[in-house]
PDB file of C-alpha atoms in Angstrom:
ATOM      1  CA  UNK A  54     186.336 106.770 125.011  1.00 52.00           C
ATOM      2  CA  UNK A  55     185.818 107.439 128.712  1.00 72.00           C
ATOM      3  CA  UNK A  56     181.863 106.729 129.456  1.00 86.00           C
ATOM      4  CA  UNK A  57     179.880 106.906 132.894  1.00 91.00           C
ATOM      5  CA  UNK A  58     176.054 105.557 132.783  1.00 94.00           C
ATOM      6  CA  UNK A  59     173.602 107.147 135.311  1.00 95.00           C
ATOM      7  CA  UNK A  60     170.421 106.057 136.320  1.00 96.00           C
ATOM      8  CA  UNK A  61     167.571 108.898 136.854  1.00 96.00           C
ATOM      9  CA  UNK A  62     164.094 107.639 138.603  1.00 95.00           C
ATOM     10  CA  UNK A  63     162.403 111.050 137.979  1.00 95.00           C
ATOM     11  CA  UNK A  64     163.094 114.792 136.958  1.00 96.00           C
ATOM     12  CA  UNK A  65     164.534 115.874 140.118  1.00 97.00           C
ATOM     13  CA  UNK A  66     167.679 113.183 139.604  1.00 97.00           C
ATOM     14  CA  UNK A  67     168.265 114.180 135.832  1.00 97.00           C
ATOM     15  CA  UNK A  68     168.167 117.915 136.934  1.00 97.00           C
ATOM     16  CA  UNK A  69     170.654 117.203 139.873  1.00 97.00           C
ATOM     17  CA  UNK A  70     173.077 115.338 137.585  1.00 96.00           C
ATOM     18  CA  UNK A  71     172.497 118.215 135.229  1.00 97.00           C
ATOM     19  CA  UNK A  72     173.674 120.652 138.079  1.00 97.00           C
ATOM     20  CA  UNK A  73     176.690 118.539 139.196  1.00 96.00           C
ATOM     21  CA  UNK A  74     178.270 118.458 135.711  1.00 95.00           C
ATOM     22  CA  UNK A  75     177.471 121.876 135.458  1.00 96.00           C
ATOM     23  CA  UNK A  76     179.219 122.435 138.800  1.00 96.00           C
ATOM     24  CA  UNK A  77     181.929 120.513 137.089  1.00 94.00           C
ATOM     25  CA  UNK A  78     182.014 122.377 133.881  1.00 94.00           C
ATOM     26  CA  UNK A  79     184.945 124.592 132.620  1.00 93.00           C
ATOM     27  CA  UNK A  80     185.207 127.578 130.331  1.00 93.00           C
ATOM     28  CA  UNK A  81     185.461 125.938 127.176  1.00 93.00           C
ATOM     29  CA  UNK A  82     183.565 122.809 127.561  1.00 94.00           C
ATOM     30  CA  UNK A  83     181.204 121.600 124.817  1.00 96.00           C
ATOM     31  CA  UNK A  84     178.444 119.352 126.097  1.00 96.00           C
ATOM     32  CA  UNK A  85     176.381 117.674 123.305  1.00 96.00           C
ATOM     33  CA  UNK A  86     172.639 116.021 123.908  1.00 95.00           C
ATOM     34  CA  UNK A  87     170.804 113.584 122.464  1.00 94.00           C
ATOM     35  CA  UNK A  88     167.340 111.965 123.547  1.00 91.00           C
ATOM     36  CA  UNK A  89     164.146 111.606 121.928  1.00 89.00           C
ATOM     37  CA  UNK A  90     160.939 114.146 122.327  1.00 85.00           C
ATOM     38  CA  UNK A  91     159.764 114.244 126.091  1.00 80.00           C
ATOM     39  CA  UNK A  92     163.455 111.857 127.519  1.00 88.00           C
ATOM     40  CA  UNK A  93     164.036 115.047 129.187  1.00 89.00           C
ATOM     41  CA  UNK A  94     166.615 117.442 127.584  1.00 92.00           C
ATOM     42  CA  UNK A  95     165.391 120.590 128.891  1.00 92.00           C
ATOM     43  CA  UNK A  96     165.603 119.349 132.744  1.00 95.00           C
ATOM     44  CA  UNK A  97     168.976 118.570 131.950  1.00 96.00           C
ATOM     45  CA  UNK A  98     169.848 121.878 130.446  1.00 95.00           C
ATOM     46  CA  UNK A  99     168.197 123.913 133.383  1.00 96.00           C
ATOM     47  CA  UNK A 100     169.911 121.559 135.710  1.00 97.00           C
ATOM     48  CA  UNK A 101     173.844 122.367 134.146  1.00 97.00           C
ATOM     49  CA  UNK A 102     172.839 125.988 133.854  1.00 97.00           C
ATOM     50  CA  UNK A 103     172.069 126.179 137.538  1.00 96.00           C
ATOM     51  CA  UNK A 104     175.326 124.219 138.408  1.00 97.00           C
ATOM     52  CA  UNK A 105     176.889 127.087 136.054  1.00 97.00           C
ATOM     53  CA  UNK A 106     175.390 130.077 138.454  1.00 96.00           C
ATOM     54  CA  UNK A 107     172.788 131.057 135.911  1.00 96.00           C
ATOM     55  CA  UNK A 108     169.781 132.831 137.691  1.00 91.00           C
ATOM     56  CA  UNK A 109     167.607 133.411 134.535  1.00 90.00           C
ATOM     57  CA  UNK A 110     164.635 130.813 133.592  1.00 89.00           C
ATOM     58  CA  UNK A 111     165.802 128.326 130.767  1.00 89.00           C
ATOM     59  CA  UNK A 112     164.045 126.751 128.516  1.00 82.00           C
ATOM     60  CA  UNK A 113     164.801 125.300 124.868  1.00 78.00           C
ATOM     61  CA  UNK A 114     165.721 127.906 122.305  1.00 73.00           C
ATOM     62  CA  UNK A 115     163.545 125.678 119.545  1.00 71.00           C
ATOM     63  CA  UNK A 116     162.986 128.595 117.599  1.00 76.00           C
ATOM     64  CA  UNK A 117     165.975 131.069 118.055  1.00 82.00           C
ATOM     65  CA  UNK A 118     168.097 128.468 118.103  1.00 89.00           C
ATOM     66  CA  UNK A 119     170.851 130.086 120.787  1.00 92.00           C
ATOM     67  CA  UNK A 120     170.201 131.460 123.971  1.00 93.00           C
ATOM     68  CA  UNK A 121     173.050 133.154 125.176  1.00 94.00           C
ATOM     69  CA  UNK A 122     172.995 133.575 129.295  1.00 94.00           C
ATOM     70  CA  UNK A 123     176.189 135.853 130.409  1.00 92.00           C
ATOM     71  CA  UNK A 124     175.656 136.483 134.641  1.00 88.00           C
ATOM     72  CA  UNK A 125     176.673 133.290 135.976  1.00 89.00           C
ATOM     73  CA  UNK A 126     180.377 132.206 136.702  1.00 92.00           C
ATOM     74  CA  UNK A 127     181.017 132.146 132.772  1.00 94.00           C
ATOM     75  CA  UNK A 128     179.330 132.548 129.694  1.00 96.00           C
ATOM     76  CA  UNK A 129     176.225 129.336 129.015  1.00 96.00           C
ATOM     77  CA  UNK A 130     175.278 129.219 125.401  1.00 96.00           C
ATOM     78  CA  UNK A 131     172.729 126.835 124.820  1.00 95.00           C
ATOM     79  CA  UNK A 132     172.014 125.834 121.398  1.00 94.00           C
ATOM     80  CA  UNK A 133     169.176 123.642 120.160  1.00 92.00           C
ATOM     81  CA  UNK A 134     169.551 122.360 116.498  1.00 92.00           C
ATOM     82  CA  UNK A 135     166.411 120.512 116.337  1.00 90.00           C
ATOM     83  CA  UNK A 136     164.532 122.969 113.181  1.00 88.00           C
ATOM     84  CA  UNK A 137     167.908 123.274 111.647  1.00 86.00           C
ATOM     85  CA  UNK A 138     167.824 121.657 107.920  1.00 82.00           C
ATOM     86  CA  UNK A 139     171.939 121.818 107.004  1.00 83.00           C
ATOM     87  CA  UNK A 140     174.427 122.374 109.306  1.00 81.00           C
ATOM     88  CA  UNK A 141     175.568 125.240 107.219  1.00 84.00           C
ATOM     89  CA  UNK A 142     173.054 127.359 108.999  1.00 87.00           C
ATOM     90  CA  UNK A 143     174.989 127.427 112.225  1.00 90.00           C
ATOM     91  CA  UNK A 144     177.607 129.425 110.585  1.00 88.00           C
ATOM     92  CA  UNK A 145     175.022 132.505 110.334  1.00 87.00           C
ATOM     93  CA  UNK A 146     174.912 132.455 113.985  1.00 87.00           C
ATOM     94  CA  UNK A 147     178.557 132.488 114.379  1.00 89.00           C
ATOM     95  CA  UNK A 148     178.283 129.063 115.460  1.00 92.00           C
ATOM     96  CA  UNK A 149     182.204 128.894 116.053  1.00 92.00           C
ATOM     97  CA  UNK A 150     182.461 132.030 117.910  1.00 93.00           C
ATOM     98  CA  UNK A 151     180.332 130.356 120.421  1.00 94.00           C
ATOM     99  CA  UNK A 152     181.621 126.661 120.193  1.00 93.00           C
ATOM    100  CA  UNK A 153     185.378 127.757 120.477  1.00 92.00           C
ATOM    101  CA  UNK A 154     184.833 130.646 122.983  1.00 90.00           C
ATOM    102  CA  UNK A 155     185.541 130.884 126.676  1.00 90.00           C
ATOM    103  CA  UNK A 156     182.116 129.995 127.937  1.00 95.00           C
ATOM    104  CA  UNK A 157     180.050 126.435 128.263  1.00 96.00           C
ATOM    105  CA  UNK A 158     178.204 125.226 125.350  1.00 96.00           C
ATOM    106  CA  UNK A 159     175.576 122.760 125.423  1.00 96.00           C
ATOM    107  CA  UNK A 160     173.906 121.770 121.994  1.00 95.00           C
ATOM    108  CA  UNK A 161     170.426 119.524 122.288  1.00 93.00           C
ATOM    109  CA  UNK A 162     169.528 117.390 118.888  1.00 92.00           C
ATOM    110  CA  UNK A 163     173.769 117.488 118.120  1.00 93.00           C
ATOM    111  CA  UNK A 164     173.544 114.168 115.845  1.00 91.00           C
ATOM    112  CA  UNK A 165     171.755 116.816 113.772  1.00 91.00           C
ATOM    113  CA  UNK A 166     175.268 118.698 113.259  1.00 93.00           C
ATOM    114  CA  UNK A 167     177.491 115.510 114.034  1.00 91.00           C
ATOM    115  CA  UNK A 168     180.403 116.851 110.760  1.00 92.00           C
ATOM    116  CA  UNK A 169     180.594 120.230 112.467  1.00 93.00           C
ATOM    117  CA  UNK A 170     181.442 119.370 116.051  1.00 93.00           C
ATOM    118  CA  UNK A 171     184.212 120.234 117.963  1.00 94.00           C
ATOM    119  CA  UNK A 172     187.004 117.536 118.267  1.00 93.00           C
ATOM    120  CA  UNK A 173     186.312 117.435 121.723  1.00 92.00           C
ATOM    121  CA  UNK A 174     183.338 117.393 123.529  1.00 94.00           C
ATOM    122  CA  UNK A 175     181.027 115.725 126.245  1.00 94.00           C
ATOM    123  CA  UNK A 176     178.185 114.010 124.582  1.00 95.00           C
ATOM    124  CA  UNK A 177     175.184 113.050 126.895  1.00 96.00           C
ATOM    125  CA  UNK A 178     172.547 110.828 125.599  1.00 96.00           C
ATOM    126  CA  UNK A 179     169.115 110.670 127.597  1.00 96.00           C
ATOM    127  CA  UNK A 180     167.226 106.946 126.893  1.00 96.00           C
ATOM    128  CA  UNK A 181     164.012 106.296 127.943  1.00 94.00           C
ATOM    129  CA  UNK A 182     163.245 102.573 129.693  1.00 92.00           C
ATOM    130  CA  UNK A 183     159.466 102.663 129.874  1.00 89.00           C
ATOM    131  CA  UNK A 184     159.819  98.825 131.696  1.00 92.00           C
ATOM    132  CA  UNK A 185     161.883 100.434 134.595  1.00 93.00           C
ATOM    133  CA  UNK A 186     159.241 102.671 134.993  1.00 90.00           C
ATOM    134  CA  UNK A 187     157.445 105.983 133.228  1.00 91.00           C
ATOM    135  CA  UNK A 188     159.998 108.874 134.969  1.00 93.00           C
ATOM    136  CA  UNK A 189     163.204 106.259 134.516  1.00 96.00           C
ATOM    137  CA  UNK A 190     165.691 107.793 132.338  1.00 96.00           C
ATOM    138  CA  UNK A 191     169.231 106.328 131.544  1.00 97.00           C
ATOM    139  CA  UNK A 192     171.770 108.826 131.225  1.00 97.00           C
ATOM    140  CA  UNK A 193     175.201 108.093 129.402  1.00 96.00           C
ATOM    141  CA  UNK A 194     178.181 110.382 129.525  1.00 94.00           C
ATOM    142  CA  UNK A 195     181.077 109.763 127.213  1.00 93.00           C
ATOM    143  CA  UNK A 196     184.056 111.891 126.360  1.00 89.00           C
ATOM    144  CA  UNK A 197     184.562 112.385 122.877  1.00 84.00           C
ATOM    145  CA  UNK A 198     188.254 113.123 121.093  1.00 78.00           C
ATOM    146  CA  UNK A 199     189.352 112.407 124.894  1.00 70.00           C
ATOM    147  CA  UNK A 200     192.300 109.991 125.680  1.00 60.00           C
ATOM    148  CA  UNK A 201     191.605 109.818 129.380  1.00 55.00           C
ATOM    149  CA  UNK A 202     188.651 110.957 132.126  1.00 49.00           C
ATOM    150  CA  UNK A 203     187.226 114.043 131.020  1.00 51.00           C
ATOM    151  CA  UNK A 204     184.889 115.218 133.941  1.00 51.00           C
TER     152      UNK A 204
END
């Protein structure tokens, strides 16, 4: 499993790393995230969907689960699993329509879901270090169901 570790010392760094995968990013790839309450998911998430050409203001579906964005240079469906109880939910959502479409999907709170994933996917894992300092966030990137560098 291919994995790359970067450092962010504030919002502005996660967001740009955010951007540069999203830059990155090809129709099809599934980006998973994990990080506690507050490690800074949704900074992330508006950072990839900027490197994706969305225009439109992100923010965490919490509550409707998907957002789907369609005008920038494919497809962004961002997923947050967090108030989902059994991952059998997802399929009333069409879940797999979305997951094994032709657009980017990013799912926050995925350990939530972990038997339904994808066999392949990005999985990006935001830690908090509060002794490096209150913004300093460790970011690790690791290609799942990959046999070589996947980004």
């Amino acid at each position: 499993m291919d994995k790359t570790i970067f450092e962010s010392f504030g919002p502005e760094d996660t967001f740009r790393f955010g951007k540069e995968l999203g830059e990155k990013a090809k129709e099809g790839s599934v980006f998973t995230l994990v990080g506690d309450l507050g490690a800074g998911k949704t900074v992330f998430s508006k950072g990839l969907a900027e490197g994706l050409g969305v225009t439109e203001q992100v923010n965490s579906p919490t509550f409707t689960i998907l957002q789907v964005y369609e005008q920038g240079r494919c497809p962004f469906y961002h997923f947050d699993v967090y108030r989902i109880g059994d991952s059998s939910e997802m399929d009333e959502i069409g879940y797999e329509e979305y997951i094994y479409g032709e657009g980017v999907c990013l799912i926050e709170w995925a350990d939530l879901i972990e038997e339904i994933l994808p066999p392949r996917y990005l999985k990006v894992t935001i830690e908090k270090d509060v002794e490096k300092g209150y913004d300093y966030r460790k970011i690790t990137l690791e290609g799942v169901g990959y046999e070589d560098h996947c980004y």
